[in-house]
Short mmCIF file of C-alpha atoms in Angstrom, two decimals:
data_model
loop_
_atom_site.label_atom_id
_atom_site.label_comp_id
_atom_site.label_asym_id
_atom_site.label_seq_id
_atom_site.Cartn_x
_atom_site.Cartn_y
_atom_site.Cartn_z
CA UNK M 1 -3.35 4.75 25.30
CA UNK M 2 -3.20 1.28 25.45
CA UNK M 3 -3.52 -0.91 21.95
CA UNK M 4 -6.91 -2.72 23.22
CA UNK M 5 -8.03 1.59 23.96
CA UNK M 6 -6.47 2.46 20.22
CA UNK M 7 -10.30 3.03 18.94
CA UNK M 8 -12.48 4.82 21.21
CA UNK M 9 -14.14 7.24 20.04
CA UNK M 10 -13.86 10.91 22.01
CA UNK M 11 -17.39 12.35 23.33
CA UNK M 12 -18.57 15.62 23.85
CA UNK M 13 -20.59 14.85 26.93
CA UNK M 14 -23.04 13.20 28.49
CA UNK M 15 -26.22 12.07 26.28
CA UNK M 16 -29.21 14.05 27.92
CA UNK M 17 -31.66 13.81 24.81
CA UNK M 18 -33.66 11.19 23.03
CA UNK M 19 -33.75 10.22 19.70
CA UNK M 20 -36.49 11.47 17.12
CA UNK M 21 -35.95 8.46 15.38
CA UNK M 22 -38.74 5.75 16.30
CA UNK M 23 -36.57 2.66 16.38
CA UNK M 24 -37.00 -0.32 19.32
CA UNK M 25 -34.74 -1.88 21.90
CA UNK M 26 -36.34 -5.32 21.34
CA UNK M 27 -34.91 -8.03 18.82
CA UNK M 28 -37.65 -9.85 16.79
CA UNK M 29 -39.73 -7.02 16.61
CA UNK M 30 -38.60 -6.70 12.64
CA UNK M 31 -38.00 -3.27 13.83
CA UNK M 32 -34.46 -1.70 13.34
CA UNK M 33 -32.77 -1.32 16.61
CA UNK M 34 -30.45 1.35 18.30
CA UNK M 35 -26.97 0.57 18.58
CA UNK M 36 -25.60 1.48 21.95
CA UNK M 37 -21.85 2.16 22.98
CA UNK M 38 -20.91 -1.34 23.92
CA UNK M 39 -21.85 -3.04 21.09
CA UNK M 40 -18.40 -4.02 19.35
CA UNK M 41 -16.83 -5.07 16.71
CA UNK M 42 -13.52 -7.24 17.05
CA UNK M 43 -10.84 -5.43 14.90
CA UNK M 44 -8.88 -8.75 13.88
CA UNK M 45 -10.82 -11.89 12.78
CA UNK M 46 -8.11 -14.17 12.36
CA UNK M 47 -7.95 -17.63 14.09
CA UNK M 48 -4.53 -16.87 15.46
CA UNK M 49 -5.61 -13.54 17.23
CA UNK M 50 -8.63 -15.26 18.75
CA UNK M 51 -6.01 -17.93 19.95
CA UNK M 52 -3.82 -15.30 21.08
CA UNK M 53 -6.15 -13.39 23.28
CA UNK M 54 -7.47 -16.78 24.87
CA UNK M 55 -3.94 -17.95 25.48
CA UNK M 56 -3.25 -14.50 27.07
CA UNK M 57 -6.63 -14.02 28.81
CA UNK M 58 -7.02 -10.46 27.15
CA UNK M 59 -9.55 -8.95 25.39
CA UNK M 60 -9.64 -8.27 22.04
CA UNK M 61 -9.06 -5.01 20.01
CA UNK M 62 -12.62 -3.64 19.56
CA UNK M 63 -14.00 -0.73 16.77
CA UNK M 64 -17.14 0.99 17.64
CA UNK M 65 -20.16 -0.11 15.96
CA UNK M 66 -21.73 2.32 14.24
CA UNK M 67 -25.46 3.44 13.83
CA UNK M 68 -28.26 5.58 15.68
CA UNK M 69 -28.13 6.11 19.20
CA UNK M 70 -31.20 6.04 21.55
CA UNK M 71 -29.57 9.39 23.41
CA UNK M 72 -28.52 12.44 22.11
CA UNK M 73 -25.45 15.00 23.17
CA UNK M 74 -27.42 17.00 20.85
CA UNK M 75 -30.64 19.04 20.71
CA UNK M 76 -32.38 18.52 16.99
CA UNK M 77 -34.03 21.99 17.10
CA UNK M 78 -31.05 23.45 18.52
CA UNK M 79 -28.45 22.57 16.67
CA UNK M 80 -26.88 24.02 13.16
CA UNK M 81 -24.65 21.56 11.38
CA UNK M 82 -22.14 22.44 8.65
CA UNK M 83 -20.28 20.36 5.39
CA UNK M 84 -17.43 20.99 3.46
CA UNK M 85 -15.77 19.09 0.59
CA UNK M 86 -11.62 19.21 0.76
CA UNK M 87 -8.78 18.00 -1.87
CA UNK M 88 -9.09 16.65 -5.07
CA UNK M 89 -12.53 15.17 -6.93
CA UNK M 90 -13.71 12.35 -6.46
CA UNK M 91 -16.75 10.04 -7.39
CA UNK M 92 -19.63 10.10 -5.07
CA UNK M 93 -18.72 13.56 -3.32
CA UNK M 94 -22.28 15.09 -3.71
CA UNK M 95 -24.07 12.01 -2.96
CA UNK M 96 -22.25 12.61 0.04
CA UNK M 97 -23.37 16.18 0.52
CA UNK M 98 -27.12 14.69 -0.30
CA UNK M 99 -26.69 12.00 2.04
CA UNK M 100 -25.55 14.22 4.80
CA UNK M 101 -28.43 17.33 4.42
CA UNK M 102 -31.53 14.26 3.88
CA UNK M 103 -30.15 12.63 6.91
CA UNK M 104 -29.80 15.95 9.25
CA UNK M 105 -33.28 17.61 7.74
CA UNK M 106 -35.27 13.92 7.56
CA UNK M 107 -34.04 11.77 10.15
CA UNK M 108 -33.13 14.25 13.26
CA UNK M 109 -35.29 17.59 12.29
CA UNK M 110 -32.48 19.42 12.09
CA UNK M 111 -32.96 22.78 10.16
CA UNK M 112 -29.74 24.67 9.49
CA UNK M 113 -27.26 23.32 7.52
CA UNK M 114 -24.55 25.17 6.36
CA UNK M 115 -22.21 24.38 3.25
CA UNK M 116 -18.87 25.65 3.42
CA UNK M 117 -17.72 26.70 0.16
CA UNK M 118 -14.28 25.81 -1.69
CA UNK M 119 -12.96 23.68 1.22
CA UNK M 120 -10.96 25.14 4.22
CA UNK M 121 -10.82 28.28 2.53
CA UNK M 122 -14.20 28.58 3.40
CA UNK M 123 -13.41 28.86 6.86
CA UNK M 124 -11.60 31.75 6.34
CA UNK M 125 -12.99 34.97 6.01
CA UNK M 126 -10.29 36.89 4.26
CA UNK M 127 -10.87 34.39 0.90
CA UNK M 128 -14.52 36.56 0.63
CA UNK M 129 -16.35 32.87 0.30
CA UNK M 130 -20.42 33.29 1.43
CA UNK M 131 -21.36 30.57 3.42
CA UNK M 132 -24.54 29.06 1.96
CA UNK M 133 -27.70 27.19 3.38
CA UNK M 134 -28.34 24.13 2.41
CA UNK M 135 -31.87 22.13 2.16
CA UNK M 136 -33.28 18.88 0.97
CA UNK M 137 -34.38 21.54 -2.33
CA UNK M 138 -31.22 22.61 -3.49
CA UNK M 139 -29.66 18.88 -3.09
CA UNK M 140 -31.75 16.61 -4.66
CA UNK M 141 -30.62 15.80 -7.55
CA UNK M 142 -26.92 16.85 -7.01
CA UNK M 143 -26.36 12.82 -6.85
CA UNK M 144 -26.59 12.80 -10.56
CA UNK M 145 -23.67 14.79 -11.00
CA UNK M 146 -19.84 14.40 -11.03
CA UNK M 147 -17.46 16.79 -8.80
CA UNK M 148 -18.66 18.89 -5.48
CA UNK M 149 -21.70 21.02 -5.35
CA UNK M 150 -19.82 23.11 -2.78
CA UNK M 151 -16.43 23.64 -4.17
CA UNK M 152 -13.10 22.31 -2.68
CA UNK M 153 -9.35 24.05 -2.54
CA UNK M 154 -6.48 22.83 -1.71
CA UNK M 155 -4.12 23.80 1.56
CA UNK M 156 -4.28 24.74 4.90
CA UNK M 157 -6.12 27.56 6.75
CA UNK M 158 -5.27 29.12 10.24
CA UNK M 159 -6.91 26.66 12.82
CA UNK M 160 -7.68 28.96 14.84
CA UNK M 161 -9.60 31.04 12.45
CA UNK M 162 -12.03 28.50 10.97
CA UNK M 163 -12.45 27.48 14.27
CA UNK M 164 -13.48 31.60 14.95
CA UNK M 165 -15.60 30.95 11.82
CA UNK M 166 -17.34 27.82 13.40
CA UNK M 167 -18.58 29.46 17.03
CA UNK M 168 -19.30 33.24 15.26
CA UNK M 169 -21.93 30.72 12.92
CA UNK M 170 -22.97 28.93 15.60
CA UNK M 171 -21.86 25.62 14.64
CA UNK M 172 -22.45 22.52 16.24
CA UNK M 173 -21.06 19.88 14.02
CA UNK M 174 -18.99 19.91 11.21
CA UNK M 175 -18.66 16.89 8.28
CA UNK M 176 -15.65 17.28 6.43
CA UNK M 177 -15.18 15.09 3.23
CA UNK M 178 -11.60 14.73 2.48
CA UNK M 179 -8.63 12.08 2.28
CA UNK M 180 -5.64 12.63 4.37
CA UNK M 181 -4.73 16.17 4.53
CA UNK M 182 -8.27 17.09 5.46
CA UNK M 183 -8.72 14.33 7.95
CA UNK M 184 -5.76 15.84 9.58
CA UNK M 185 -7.21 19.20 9.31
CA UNK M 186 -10.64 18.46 10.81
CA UNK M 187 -9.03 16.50 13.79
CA UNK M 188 -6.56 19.75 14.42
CA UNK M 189 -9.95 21.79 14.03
CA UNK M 190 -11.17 19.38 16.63
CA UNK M 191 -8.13 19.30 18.92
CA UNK M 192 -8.57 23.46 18.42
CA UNK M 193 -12.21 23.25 20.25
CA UNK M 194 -11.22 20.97 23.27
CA UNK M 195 -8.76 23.91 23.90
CA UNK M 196 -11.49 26.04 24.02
CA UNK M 197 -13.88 24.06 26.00
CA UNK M 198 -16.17 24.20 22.98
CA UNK M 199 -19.07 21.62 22.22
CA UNK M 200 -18.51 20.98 18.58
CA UNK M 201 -18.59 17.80 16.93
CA UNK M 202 -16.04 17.29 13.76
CA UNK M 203 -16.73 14.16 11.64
CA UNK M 204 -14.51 13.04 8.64
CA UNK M 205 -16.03 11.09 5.81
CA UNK M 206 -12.93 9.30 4.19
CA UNK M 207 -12.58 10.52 0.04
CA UNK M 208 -9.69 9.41 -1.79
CA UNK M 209 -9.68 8.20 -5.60
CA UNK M 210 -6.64 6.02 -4.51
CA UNK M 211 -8.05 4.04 -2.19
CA UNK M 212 -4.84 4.91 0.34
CA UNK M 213 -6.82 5.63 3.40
CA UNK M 214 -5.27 3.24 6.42
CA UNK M 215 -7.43 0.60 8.08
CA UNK M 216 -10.93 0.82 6.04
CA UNK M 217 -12.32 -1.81 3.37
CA UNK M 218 -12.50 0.82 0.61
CA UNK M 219 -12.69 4.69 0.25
CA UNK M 220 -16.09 5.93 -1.73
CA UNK M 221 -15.90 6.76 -5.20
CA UNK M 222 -12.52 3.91 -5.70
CA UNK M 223 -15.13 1.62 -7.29
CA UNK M 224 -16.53 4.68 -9.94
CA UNK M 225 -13.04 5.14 -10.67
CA UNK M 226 -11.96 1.89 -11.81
CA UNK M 227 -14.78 1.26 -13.23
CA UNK M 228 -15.15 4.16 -16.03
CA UNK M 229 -11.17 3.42 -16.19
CA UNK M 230 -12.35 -0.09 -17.58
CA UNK M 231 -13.88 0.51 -20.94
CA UNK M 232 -10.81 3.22 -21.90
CA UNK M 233 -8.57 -0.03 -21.05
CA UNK M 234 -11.17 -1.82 -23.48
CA UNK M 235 -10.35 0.79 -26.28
CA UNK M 236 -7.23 1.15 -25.63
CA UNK M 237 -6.79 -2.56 -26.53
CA UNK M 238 -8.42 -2.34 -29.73
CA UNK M 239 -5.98 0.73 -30.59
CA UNK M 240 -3.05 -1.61 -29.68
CA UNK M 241 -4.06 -4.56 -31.60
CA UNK M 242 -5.13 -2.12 -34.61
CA UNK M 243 -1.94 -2.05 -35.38
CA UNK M 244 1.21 -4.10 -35.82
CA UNK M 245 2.76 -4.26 -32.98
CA UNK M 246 0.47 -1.43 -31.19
CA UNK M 247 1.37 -0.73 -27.85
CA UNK M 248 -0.96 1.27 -25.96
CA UNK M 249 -0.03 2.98 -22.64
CA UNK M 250 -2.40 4.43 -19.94
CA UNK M 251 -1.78 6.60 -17.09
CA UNK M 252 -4.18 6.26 -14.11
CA UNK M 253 -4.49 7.86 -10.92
CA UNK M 254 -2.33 6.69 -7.71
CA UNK M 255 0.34 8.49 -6.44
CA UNK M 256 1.19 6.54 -3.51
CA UNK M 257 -1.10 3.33 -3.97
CA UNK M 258 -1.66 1.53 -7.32
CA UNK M 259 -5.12 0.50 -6.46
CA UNK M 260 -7.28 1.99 -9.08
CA UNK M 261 -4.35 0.62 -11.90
CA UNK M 262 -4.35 -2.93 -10.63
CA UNK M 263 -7.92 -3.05 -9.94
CA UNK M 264 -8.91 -1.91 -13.37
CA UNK M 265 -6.66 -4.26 -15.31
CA UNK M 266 -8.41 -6.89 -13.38
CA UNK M 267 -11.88 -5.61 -14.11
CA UNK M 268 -10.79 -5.10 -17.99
CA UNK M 269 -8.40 -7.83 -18.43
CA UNK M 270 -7.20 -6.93 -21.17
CA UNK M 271 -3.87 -5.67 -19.78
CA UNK M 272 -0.28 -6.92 -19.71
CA UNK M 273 1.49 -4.83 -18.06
CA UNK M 274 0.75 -2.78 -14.69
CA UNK M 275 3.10 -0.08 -13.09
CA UNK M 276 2.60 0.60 -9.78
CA UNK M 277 3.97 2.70 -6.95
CA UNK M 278 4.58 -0.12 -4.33
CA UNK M 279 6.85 -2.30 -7.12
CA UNK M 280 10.29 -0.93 -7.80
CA UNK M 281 11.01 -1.81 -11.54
CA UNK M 282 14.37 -1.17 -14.20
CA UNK M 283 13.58 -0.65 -17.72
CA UNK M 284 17.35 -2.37 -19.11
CA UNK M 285 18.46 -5.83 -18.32
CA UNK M 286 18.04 -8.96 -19.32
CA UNK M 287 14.73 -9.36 -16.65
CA UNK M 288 13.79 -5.67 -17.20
CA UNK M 289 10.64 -3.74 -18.60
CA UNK M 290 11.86 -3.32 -22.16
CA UNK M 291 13.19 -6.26 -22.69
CA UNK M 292 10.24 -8.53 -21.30
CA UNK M 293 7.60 -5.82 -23.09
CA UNK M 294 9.97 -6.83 -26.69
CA UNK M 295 9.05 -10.91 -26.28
CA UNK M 296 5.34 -9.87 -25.49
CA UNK M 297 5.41 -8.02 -28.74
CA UNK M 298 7.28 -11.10 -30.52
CA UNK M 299 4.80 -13.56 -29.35
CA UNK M 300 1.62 -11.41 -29.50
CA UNK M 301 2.64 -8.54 -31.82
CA UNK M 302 0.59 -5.95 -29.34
CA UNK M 303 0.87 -4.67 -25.76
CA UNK M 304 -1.68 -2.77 -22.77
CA UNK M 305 0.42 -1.31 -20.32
CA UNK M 306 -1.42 0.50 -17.64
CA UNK M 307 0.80 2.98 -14.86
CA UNK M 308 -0.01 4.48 -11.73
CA UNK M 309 0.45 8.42 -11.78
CA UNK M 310 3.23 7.47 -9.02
CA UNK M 311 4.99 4.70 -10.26
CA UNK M 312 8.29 4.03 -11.57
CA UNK M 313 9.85 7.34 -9.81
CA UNK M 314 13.01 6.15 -9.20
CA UNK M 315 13.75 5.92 -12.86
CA UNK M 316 13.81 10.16 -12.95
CA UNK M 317 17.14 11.73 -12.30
CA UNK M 318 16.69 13.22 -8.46
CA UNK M 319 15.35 16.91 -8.85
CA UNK M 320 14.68 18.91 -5.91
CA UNK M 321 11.28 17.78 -4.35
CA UNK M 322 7.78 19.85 -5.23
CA UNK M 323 5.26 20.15 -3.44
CA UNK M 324 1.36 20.72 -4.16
CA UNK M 325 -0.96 22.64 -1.36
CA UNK M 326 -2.05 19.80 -0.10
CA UNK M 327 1.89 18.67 1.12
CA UNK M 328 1.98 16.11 -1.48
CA UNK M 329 4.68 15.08 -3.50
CA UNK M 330 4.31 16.28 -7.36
CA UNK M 331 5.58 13.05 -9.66
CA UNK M 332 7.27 13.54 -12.38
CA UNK M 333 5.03 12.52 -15.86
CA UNK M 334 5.99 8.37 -15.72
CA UNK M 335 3.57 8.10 -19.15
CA UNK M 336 5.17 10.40 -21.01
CA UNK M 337 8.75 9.02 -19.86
CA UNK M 338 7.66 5.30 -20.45
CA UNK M 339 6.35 6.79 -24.18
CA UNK M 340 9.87 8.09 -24.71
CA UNK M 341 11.87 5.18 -23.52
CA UNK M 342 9.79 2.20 -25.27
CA UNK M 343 10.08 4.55 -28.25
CA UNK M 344 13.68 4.92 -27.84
CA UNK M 345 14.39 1.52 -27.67
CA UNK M 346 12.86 0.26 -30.53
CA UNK M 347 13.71 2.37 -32.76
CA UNK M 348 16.16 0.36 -35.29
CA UNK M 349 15.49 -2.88 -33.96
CA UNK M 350 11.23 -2.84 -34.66
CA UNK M 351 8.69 -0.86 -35.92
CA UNK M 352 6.11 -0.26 -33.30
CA UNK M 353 2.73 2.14 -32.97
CA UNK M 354 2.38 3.64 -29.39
CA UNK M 355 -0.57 5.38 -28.35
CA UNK M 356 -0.36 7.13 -24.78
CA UNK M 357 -3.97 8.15 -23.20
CA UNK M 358 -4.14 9.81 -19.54
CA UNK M 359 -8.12 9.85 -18.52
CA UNK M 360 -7.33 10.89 -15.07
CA UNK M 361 -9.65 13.71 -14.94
CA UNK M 362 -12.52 11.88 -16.97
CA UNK M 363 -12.43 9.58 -14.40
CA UNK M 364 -12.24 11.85 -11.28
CA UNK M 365 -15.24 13.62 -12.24
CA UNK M 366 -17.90 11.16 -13.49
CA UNK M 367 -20.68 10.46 -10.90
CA UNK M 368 -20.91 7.98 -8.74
CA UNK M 369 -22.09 4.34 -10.19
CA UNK M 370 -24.66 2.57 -8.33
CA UNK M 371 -22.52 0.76 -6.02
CA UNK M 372 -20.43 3.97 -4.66
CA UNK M 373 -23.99 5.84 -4.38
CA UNK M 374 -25.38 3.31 -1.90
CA UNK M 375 -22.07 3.37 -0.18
CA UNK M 376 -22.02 7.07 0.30
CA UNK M 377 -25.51 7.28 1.22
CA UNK M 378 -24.68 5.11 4.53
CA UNK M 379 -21.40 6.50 5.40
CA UNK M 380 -23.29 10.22 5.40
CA UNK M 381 -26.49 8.18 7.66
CA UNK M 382 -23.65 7.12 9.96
CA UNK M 383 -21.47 10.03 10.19
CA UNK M 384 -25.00 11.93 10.78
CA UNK M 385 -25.77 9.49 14.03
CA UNK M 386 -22.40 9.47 15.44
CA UNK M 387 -22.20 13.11 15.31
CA UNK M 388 -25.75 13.50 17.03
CA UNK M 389 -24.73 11.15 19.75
CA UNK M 390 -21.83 13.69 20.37
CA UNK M 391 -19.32 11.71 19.13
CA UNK M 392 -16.04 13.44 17.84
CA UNK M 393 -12.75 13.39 16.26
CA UNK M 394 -14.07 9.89 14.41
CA UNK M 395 -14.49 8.76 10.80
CA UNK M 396 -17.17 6.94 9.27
CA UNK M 397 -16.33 3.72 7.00
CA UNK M 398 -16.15 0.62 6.81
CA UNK M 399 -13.75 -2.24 8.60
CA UNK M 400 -14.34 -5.82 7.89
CA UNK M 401 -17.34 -4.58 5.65
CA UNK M 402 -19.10 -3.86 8.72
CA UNK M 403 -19.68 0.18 9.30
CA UNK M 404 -17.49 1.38 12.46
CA UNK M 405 -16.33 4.54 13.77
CA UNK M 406 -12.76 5.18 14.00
CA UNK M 407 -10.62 7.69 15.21
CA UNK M 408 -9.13 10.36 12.68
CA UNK M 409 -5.68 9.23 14.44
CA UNK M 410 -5.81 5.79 13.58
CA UNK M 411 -6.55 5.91 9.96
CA UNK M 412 -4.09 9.00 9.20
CA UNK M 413 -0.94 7.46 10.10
CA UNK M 414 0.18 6.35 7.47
CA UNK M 415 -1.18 5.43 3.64
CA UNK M 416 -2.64 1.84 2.69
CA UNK M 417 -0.71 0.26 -0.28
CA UNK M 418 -0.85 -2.61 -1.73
CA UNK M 419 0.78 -5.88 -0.70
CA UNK M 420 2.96 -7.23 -2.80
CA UNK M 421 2.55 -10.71 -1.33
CA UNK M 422 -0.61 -10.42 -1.01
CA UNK M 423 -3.83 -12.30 -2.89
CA UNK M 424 -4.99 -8.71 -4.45
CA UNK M 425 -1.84 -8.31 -6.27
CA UNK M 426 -0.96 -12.38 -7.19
CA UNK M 427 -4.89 -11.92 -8.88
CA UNK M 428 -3.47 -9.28 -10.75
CA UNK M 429 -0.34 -10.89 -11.77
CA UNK M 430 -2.48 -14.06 -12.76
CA UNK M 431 -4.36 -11.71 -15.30
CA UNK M 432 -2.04 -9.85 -16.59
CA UNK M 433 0.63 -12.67 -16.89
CA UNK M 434 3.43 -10.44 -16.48
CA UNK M 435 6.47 -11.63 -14.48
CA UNK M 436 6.81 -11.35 -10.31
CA UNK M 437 8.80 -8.67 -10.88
CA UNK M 438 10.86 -6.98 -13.21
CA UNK M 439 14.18 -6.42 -13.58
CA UNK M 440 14.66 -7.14 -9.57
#
């Protein structure tokens, strides 16, 4: 596939059906409109891509804009539609779920949905899971609440089986909400029914607390999570200057990206230290941790250090690498360790109070705030009209802060992380007034 092709979106077949939805064709008519296939999005907005393509006479990378479609692949009062939640918790799961069931019942008429309980496993009859129905009844007010309304596991299943599970049920699309391991899941479930001939649509609705999904603006439920992270940095800050010299540490989710850390300390900033997986950092040394965390303490007599769950790694002695079902690496504790080491090396020299507070799983399970419950609420409208239209193998989200479909390819090749010469992280380094780097 050529680079300009990267992001077109795989169809089912031809469109033979029109839309329920009573929308125009005509601008000015302060009616919304249908969005049709060509209308695009360029992937780049820089100056000096706009130059390039002119200078080279090309076209320009293009994402799919996304919205309702005038025709249908699909058949409203023909077609049974099915949801699962995958991975970890996160934030703004069942307004997801909500989203997705008000959307298929409301907008398109459809009448069977089916929720696939405790992820993948779901899929697989020898677990013993029941499927259950789902209606606009039994999800109302699920929004309210933290956590999945369906259940998730972690792991794979045989492809081949939920995809047995899927045409014995009569499926006709499938939403899975997941971050990476899922999103590579649903597209092998996907690449499973092409095999097969079959007429299925799979959808992925991008979840991940760490914000580490390639290519979009922002995964759902990231904003939640910083933002109940923000008044525990707020306490935490009051237990550090409490005491003389009080050093509070806190542990926040990221194993791979330090997003949620560095975007917290900004929103509280309160912080003076933060940890994250992208920096490599030494403890000793004349520039390192320890020794710039002992003049903080001499100038302010307190300290708020806040680490990603995946920082600082390289600071463990090597032990063979584990594994969780998911494929992901299992860290080694970096809060405890820094606790230890900060402890260690004052003991003698200064008397110092540490507190050491690890939220991760307040934060992981509170409900979505108001700005995460609009977002979800669109991404399940959009993943609902691409998947009508017959549209497969895509994801939802948004590029550009514009909504888009994308290919499950693109966006699961590798994880976002944050730049370390980039704006995000200088704002945080500006707050926080800790050094470029440390011990480096």
């Amino acid at each position: 596939m050529t680079d300009k092709n990267r992001f077109n979106i795989e169809s089912l077949g031809a469109s033979n059906f029109r839309s329920p939805l009573q929308l125009s064709t005509i601008k000015g008519d302060n009616i919304f409109n249908f969005v049709s296939d060509g209308d695009r999005l360029v992937f780049d907005p820089s100056i000096s891509y706009f130059n390039q393509c002119l200078t080279n006479n090309e076209e320009p990378v293009c994402l799919e804009k996304a919205g309702p479609r005038q025709d249908l692949f699909f058949d409203a009062k023909n077609t049974t539609a099915a949801i699962v939640t995958c991975g970890g918790l996160c934030p703004g799961i069942n307004n997801v779920i909500r989203g997705l069931v008000m959307a298929l019942h409301y907008f398109y008429g459809i009448k069977k949905i089916i929720g696939i309980p405790y992820g993948y496993e779901g899929l697989n009859p020898d677990k013993g899971h029941e499927l259950v129905e789902l209606t606009p009844d039994k999800v109302k007010d699920i929004h309210q609440f933290g956590g999945t309304f369906l259940g998730s596991s972690r792991g794979a299943q045989d492809v081949s089986v939920m995809v047995d599970t899927l045409e014995n049920n009569q499926v006709d699309m499938l939403f899975a909400i997941g971050g990476d391991g899922t999103l590579k899941g649903v597209n092998a479930i996907g690449e499973e029914i092409a095999k097969r001939n079959g007429k299925i649509s799979v959808v992925g609705i991008p979840k991940t607390i760490d914000n580490d999904i390639d290519l979009i603006d922002e995964s759902f439920g990231f904003e939640t999570a910083f933002d109940v992270a923000s008044p525990i940095l707020r306490d935490a800050h009051n237990e550090a200057t409490g005491a003389f010299n009080g050093i509070s540490i806190i542990k926040l989710m990221g194993r791979d990206s330090g997003f949620i850390a560095a975007s917290a300390a900004l929103a509280m900033p309160v912080v003076n230290f933060v940890l994250i997986p992208e920096m490599d950092f030494s403890l000793e040394g004349e520039h390192g941790f320890l020794k710039i965390l002992e003049e903080r303490l001499e100038q302010k007599k307190h300290a708020v250090i806040v680490v990603a769950e995946g920082a600082g790694q390289q600071l463990f002695t090597k032990k063979e690498e584990v594994k969780d079902a998911s494929g992901n690496v299992q860290h080694q504790d970096i809060g405890v360790f820094l606790k230890e080491k900060i402890a260690d090396h004052f003991k003698g020299k200064r008397p110092v109070t540490i507190k050491y507070i690890d939220p991760s799983y307040i934060v992981r399970c509170a409900p979505a705030n108001s700005s995460d419950s609009v977002y979800c609420s669109r991404l399940a409208y959009h993943a609902v009209h691409g998947a009508m239209a017959g549209k497969t193998k895509f994801v939802a989200s948004k590029i550009n802060n514009r909504y888009v479909y994308i290919p499950i390819t693109e966006v699961t090749k590798k994880r976002k992380k944050i730049d370390l010469e980039g704006e995000f992280w200088f704002s945080v380094l500006q707050s926080t007034g800790q050094p470029f780097s440390l011990g480096q």
